[in-house]
Coordinates of C-alpha atoms in Angstrom, one line a residue:
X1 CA 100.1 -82.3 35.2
X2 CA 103.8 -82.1 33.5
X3 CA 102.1 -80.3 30.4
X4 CA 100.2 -77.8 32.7
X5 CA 103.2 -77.1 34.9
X6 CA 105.2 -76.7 31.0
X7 CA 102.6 -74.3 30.2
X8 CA 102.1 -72.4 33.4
X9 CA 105.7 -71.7 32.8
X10 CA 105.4 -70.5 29.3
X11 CA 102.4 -67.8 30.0
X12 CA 105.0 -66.4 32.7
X13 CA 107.7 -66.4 29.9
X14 CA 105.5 -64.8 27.8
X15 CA 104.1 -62.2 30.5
X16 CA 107.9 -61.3 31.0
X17 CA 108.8 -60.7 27.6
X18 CA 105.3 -58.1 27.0
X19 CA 105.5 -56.1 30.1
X20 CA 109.2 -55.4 30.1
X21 CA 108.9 -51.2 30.1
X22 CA 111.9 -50.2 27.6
X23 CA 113.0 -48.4 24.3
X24 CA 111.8 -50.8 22.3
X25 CA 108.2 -50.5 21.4
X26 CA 105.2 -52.0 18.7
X27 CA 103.9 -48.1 18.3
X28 CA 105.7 -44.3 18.8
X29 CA 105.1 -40.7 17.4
X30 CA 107.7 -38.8 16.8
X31 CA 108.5 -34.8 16.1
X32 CA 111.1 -32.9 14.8
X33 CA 112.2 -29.4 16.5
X34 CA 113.3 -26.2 14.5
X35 CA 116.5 -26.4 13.1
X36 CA 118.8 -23.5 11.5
X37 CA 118.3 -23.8 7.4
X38 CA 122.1 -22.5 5.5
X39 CA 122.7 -22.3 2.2
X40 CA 118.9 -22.9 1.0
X41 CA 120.2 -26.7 1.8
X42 CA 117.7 -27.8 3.8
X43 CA 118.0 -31.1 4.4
X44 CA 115.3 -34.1 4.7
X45 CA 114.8 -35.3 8.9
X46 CA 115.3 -39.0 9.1
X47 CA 113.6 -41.7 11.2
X48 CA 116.2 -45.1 11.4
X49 CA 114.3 -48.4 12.4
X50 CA 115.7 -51.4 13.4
X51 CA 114.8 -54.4 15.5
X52 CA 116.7 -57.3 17.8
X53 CA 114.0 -60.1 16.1
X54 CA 115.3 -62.7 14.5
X55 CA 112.1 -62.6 12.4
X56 CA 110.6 -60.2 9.8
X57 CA 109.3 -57.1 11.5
X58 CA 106.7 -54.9 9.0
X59 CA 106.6 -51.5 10.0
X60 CA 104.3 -48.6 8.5
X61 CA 105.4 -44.9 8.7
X62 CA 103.0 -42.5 8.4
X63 CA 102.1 -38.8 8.6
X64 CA 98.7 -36.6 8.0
X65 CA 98.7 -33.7 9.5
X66 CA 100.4 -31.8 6.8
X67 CA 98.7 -31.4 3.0
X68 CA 101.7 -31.5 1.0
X69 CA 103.7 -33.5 3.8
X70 CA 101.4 -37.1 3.8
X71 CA 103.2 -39.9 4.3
X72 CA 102.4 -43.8 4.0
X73 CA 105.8 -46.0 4.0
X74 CA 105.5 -50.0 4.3
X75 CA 108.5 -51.8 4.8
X76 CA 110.1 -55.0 6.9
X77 CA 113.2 -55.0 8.9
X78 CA 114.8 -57.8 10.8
X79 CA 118.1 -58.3 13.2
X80 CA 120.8 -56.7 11.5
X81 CA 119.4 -54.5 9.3
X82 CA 117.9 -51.0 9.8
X83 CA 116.2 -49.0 7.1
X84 CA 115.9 -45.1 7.2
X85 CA 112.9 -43.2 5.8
X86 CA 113.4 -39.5 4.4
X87 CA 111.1 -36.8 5.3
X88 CA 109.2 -33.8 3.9
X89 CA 110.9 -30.8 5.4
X90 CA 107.6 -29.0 5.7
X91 CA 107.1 -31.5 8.9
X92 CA 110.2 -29.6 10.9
X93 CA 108.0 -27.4 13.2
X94 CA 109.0 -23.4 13.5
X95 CA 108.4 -20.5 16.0
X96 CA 106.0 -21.5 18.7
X97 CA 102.9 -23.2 17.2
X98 CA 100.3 -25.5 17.5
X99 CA 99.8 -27.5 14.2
X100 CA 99.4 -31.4 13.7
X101 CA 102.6 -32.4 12.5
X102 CA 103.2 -35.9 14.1
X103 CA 105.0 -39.5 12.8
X104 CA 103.3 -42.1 13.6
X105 CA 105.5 -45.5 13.0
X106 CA 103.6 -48.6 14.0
X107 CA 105.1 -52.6 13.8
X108 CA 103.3 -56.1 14.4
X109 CA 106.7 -56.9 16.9
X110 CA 109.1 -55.0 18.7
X111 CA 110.8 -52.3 17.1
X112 CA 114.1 -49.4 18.2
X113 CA 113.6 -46.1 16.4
X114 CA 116.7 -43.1 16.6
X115 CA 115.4 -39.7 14.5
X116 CA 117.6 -37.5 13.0
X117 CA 117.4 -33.8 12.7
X118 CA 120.0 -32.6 10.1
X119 CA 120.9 -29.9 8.8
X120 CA 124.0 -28.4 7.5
X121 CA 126.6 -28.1 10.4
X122 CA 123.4 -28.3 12.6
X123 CA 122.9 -32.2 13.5
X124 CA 121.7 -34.2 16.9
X125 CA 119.7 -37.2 17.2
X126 CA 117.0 -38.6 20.1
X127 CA 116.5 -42.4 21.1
X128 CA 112.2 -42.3 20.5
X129 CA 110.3 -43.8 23.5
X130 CA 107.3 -46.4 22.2
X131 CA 104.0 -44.5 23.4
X132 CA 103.7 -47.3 26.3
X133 CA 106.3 -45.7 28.4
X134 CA 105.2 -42.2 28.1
X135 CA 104.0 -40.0 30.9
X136 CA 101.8 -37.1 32.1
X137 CA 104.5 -35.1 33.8
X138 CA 107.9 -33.6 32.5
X139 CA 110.2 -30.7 33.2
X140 CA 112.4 -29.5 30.0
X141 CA 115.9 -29.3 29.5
X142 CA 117.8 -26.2 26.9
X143 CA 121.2 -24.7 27.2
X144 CA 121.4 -21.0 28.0
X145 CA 122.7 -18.9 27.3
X146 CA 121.4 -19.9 23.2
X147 CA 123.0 -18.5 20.4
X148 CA 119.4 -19.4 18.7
X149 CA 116.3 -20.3 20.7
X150 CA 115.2 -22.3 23.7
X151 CA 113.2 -25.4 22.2
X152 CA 110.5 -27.7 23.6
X153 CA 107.8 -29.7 21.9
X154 CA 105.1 -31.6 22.9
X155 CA 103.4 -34.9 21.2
X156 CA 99.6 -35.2 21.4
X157 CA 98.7 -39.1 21.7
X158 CA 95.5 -39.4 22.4
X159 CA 92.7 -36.9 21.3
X160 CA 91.1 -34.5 23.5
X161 CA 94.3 -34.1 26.5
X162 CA 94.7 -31.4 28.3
X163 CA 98.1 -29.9 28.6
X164 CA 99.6 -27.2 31.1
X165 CA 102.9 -25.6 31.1
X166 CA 104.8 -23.9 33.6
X167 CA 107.0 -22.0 32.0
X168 CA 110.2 -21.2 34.3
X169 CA 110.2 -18.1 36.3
X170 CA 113.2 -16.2 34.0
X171 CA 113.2 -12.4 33.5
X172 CA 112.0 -11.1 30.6
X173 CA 111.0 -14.6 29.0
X174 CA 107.6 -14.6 27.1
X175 CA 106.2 -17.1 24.6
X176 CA 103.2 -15.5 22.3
X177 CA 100.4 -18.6 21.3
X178 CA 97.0 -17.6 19.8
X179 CA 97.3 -14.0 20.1
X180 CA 98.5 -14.7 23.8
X181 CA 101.6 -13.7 25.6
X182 CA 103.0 -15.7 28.2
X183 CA 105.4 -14.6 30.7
X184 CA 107.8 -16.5 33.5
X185 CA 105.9 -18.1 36.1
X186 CA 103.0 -18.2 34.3
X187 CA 100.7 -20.8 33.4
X188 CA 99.7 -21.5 29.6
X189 CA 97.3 -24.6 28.8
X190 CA 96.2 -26.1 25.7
X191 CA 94.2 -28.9 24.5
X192 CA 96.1 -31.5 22.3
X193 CA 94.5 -34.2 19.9
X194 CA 96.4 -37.5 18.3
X195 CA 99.7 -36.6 16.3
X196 CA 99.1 -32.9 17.3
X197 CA 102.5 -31.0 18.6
X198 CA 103.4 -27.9 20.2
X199 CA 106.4 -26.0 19.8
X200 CA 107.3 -23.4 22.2
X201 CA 110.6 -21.4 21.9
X202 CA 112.3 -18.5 23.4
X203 CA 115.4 -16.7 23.3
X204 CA 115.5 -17.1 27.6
X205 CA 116.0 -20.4 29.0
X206 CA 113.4 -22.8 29.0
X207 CA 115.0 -25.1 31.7
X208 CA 112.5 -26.6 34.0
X209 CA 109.2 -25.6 32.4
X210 CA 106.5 -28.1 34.8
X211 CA 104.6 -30.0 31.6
X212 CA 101.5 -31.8 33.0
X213 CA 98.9 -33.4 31.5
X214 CA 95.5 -35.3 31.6
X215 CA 97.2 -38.3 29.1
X216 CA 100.3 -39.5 28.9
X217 CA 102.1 -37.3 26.4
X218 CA 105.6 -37.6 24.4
X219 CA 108.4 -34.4 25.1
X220 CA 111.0 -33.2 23.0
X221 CA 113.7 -30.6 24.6
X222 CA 116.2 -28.7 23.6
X223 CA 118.0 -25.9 21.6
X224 CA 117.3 -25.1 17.3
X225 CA 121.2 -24.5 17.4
X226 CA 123.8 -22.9 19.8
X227 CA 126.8 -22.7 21.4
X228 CA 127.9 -24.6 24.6
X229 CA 130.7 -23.1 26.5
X230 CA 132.7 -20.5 24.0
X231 CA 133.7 -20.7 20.5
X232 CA 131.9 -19.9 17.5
X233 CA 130.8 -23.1 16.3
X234 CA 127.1 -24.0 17.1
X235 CA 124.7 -27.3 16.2
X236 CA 121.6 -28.4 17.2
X237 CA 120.0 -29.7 20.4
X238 CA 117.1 -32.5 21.0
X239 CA 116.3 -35.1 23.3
X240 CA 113.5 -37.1 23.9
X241 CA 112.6 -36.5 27.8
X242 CA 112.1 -39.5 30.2
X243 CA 108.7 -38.6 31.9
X244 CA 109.2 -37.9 35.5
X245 CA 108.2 -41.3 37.1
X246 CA 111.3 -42.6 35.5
X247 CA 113.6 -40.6 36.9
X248 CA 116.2 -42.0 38.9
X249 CA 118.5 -41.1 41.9
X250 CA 121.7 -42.7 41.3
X251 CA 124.1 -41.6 38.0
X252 CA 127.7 -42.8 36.0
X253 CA 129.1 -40.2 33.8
X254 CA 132.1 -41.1 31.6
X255 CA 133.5 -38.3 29.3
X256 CA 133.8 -37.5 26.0
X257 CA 136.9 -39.5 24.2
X258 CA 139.5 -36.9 23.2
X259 CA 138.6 -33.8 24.1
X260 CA 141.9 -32.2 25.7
X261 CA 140.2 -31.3 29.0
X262 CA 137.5 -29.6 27.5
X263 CA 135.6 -30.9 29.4
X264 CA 131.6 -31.6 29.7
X265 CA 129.1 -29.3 31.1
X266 CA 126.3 -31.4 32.9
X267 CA 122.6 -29.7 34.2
X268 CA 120.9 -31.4 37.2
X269 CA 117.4 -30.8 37.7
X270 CA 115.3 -31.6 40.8
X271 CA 112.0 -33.6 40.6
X272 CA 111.1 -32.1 44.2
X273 CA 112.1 -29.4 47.0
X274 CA 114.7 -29.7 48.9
X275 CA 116.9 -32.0 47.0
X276 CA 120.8 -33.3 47.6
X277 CA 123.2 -34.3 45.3
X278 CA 126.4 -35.7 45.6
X279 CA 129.1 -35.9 43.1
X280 CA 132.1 -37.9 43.3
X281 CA 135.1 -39.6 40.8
X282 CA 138.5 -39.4 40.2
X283 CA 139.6 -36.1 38.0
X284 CA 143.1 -37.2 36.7
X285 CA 144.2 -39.2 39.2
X286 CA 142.8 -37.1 42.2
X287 CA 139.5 -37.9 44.0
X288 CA 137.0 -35.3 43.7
X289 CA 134.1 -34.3 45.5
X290 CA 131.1 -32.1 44.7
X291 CA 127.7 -31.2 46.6
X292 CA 124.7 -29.6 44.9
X293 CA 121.6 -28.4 46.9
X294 CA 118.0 -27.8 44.4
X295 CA 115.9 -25.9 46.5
X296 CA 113.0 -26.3 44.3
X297 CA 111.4 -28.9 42.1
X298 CA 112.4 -28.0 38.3
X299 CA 115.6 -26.2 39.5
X300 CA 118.6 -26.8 38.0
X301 CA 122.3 -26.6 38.7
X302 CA 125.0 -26.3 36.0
X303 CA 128.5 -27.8 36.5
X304 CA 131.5 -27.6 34.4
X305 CA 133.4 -30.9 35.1
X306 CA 137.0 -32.6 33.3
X307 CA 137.7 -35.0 30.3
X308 CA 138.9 -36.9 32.7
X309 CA 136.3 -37.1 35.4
X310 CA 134.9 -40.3 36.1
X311 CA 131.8 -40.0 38.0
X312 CA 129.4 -41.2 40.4
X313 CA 125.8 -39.3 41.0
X314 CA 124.0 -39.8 44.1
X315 CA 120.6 -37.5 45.0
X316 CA 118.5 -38.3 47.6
X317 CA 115.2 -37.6 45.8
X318 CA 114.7 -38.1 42.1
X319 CA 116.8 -36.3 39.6
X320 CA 117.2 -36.4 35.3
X321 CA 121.1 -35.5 34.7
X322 CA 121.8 -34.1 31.4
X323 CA 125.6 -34.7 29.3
X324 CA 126.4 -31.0 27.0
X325 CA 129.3 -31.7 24.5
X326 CA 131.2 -28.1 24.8
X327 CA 132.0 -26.1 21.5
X328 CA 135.1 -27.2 19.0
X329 CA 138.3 -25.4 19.5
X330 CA 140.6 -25.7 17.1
X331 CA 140.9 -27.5 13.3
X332 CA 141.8 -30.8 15.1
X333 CA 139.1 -31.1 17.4
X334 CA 135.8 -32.8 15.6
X335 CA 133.2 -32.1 18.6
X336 CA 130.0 -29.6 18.3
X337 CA 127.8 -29.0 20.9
X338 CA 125.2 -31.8 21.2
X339 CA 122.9 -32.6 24.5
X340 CA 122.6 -36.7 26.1
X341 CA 120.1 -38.1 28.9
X342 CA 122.4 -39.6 31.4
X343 CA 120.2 -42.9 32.0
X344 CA 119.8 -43.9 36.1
X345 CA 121.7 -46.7 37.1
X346 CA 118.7 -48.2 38.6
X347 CA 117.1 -48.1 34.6
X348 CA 120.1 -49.8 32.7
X349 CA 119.5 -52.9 30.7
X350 CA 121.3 -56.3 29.4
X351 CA 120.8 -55.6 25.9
X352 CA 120.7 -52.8 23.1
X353 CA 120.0 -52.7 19.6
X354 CA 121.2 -49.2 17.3
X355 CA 122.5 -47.9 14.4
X356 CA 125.1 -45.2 13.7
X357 CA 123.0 -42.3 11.5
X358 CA 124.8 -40.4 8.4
X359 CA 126.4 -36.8 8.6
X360 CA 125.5 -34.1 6.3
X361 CA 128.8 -35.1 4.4
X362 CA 129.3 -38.9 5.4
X363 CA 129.7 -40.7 8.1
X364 CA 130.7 -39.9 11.6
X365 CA 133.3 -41.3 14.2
X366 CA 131.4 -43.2 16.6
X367 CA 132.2 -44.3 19.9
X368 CA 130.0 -46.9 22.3
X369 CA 130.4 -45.3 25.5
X370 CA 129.8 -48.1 28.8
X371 CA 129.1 -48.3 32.2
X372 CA 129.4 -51.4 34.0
X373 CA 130.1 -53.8 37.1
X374 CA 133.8 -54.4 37.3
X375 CA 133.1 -57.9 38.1
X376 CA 131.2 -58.4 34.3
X377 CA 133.3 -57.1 31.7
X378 CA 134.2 -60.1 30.6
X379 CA 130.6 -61.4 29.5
X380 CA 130.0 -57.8 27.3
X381 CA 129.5 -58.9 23.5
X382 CA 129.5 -56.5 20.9
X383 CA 128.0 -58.4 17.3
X384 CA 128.6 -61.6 19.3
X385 CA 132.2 -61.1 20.3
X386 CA 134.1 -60.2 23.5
X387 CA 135.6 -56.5 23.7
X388 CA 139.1 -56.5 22.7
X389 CA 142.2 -57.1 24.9
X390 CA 143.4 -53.9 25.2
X391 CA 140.3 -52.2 26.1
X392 CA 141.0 -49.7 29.0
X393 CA 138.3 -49.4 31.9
X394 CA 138.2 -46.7 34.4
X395 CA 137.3 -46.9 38.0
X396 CA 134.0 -45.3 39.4
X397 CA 134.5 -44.5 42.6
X398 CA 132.5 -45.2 46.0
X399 CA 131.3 -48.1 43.6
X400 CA 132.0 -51.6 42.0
X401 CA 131.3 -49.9 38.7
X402 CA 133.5 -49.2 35.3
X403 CA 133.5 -47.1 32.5
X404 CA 135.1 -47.1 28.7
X405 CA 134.5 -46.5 25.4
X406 CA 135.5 -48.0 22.1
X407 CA 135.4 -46.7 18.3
X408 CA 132.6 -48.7 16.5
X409 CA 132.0 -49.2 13.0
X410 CA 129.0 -47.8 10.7
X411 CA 126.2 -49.6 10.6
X412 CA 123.8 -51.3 13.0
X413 CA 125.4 -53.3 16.2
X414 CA 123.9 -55.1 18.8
X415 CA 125.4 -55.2 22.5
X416 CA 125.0 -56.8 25.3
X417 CA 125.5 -59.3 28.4
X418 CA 126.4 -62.9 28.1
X419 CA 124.2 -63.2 31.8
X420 CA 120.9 -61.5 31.5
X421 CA 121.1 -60.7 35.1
X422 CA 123.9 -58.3 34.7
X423 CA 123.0 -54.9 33.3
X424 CA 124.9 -51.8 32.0
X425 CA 124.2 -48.5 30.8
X426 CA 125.3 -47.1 26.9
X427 CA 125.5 -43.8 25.0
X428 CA 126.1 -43.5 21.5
X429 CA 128.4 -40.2 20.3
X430 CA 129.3 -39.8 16.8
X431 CA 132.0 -36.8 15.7
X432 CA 132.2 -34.8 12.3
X433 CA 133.7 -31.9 11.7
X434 CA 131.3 -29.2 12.8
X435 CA 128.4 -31.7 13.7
X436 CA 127.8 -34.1 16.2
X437 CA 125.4 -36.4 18.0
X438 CA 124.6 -38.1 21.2
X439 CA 122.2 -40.5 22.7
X440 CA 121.1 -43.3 25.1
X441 CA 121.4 -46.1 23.1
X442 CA 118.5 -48.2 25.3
X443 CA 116.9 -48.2 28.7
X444 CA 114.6 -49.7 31.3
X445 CA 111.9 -47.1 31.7
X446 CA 110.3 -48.8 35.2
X447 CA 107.9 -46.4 36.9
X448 CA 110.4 -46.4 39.8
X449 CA 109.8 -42.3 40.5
X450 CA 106.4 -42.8 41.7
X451 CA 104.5 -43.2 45.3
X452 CA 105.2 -46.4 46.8
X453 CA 103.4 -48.7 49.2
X454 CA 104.6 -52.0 50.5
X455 CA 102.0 -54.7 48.5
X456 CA 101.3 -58.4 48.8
X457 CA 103.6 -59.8 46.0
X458 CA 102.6 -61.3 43.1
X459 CA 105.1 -63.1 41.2
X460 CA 106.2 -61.5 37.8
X461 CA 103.7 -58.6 38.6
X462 CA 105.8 -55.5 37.2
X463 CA 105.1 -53.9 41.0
X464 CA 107.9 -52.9 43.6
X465 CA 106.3 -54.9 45.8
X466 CA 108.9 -54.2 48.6
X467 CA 109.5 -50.4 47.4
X468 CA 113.8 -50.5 47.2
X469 CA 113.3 -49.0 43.1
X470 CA 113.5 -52.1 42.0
X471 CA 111.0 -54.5 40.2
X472 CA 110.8 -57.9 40.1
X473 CA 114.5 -58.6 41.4
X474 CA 113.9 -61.3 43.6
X475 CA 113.5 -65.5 42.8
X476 CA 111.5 -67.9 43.9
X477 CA 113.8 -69.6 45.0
X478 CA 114.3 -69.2 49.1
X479 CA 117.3 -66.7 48.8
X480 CA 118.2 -63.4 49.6
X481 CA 118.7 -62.5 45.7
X482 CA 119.5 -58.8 46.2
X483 CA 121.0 -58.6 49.6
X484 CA 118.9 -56.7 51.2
X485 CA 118.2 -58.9 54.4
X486 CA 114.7 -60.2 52.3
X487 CA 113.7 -63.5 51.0
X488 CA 111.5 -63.8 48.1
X489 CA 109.8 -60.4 48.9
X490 CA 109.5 -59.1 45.0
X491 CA 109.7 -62.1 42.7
X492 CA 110.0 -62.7 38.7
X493 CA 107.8 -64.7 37.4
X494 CA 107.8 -68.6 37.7
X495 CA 110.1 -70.7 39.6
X496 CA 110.0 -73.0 36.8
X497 CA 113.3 -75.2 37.0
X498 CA 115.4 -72.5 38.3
X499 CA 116.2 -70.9 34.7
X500 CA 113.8 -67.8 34.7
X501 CA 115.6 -64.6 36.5
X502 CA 115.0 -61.1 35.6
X503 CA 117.8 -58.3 35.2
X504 CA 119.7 -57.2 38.4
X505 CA 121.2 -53.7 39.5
X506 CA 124.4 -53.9 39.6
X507 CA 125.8 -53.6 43.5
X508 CA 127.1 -50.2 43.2
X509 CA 128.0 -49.8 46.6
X510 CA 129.8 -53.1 47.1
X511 CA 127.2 -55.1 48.7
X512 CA 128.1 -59.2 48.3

């Protein structure tokens, strides 16, 4: 009976550990967007891999679509280490086209890939999402107005799905496929097999174009280079998109570090009619207050906000929040445009594994931006060891939550929570002169966007059982674990001694 009980436990371990829904991943396919070419220099995209196992991960690379592009790399990577593979350039899609030119990057164990699109002056980077995450519904992201073009690009992952694009009703916006011309507000659909990938680009915004599809699908989003704000320095634009049934409703922004009340333009976009947003934080001292109204799903509002704005994001329906690093001014100011997901609160994590990429000429200045309970600081580990003394955190306000940042050193760097209860959010900005980067560093990706009905819980089941956008946050254990007046209503799997508990929101609004 003891051994049954020991091993009744382990197959709940075990089911907890290969159903969590994050960044990290066994299998992903990847793309890289147009990018501006100077100087004949074009440079070779990058894929960086690395892993939180402490044992050998193999990992195969691979690409077919392109004659002169094939690709077959083997090679192992293990905790600490990341190892970057080098691409033919003839894989960096151009102009709007449908062609077949897919990674494919497959491991036998968890795995955390970044992918760099460099060029000279022109650099961002996108955290990849493993193809187990992915989704069948997405709206897109660019900044207007583009010094370049408006970029989005869509992974095929299994053969034979059936794509359709809304592209955003903008005057004077067409996109030519196949001999076809597509306007604003009009429909365009295509048929997409394994490791093919559309590009579709345009000179008018591409904001909000309604992807939808028949399998889940991977989305890439952003500008081939531009301006954000005013200057005359421009760089290159790409995120990954979280599929819509990820989206979140609650939101931390912190700011960039030294930018001299620049400031950061931010884009909110609605996932339905009819939605509300409020903004709130403390600008310098100075509360501040801001309401946003998205009449229509797809919408988007664009706000102009401090350096020093500390922020809290709360929308009544479903909404993806977007982070634009404004245009250089000046010889001492190393910032270029670059474009981050803001991850929802309700999708933050205890632990994230990443490495710093490489500059056209060297390395960056990076800086580990936070977000976390104000109650937990003192259990965040970076490589082990507790943040230093002086670190400065700011106040979120309306909430229990902090935000800082801290200068981190090249290479790769694991951080996280000494209790795996208590979660925080990351982003990852790197500074060189004319080029930077900016990314999620991890996240949860919980189907939390989707429609909910109240179900008979199952322990460790991966369900909201009690529909609060949560998953699995209760324990067995007779106790009102969240605070929300309920007892054992949506439980991790297995009350097995009292050790097993699964991540927990932190209490934003100051519930105890």
């Amino acid at each position: 009976m003891i051994l049954l009980i020991y091993f009744s436990a382990f197959l709940c371990m075990v089911r907890i550990t290969t159903a969590v829904l994050d960044n990290r991943g066994k299998e992903f396919l990847v793309a890289f967007m147009e990018n501006e070419v100077i100087h004949g220099n074009n440079i070779n995209p990058e894929i960086y891999v690395t892993t939180s196992k402490k044992t050998i991960v193999h990992v195969n690379v691979s690409a077919s679509g392109i004659p002169n592009a094939k690709l077959y790399k083997t090679f192992s990577v293990i905790h600490g280490q990341t190892q970057l593979v080098k691409l033919n350039t003839s894989l960096r899609l151009h102009h709007t086209e449908l062609t077949k030119k897919a990674v494919l990057i497959e491991a036998d164990d968890e795995i955390v890939v970044y992918v760099v699109n460099r060029e000279e002056r022109s650099d961002d980077a996108y955290l990849a999402l493993p193809i187990d995450v992915l989704g069948k519904e997405y709206y897109t992201v660019s900044y207007s107005p583009a010094s370049h073009y408006c970029l989005f690009a869509i992974i095929g992952v299994y053969d034979k799905t059936n794509v359709s694009i809304h592209l955003p009703d903008v005057h004077d916006l067409s996109v030519s496929l196949n001999e076809n011309t597509y306007h604003g507000d009009q429909w365009m659909n295509v048929t997409l097999d394994r490791l093919s990938t559309l590009q579709v680009r345009s000179r008018h915004d591409l904001t909000g174009s309604h992807i939808v599809s028949s399998k889940p699908i991977a989305v890439l989003s952003g500008n081939k280079k531009t301006t954000v704000g005013h200057g005359d320095s421009r760089d290159h634009l790409v995120e990954m998109l979280l599929p819509l049934s990820s989206w979140g409703r609650n939101f931390a922004t912190v700011p960039i570090h030294d930018r001299h009340d620049k400031g950061d333009i931010f884009r909110f976009i609605a996932s339905e009619d009819n939605t509300h947003v409020h903004v709130s934080g403390i600008n310098s001292g100075k509360p501040f207050q801001d309401i946003i109204k998205l009449n229509k799903a797809g919408q988007y509002v664009q706000k102009h906000y401090s350096s020093g704005l500390y922020s809290h994001i709360v929308a009544d329906k479903a909404i993806s929040v977007f982070q634009f690093l404004l245009t250089r001014e000046g010889h001492d100011d190393h910032t270029d445009p670059s474009m981050i997901t803001i991850v929802p609160i309700e999708q933050y994590a205890f632990e994230y594994t990443f490495t710093t990429p490489e500059s056209s000429h060297g390395n960056y200045s990076n800086y580990f931006m936070f977000i976390i309970d104000s109650s937990q600081t003192s259990g965040l580990r970076i490589a082990n060891r507790s943040l230093a003394g002086n670190q400065v955190y700011h106040k979120i306000p309306e909430t229990h939550l902090v935000g800082g940042y801290m200068k981190i050193s090249v290479g790769t760097h694991t951080v996280m929570h000494n209790d795996p209860t208590t979660v925080f959010g990351g982003i990852l900005v790197g500074k060189a002169d004319h080029e930077s980067y900016g990314f999620p560093v991890g996240l949860l990706l919980k189907p939390i966007n989707t429609d909910c009905l109240v179900s008979q819980m199952i322990e460790g089941d991966k369900i909201d059982n009690d529909c609060d956008g949560e998953i699995d946050e209760e324990q067995s254990d007779g106790k009102d674990n969240d605070g929300d007046g309920q007892i054992d209503e949506d439980c991790i799997c297995c009350p097995f001694n009292g050790t097993l508990s699964g991540p927990k929101l932190p209490d934003i609004f100051g519930r105890r």
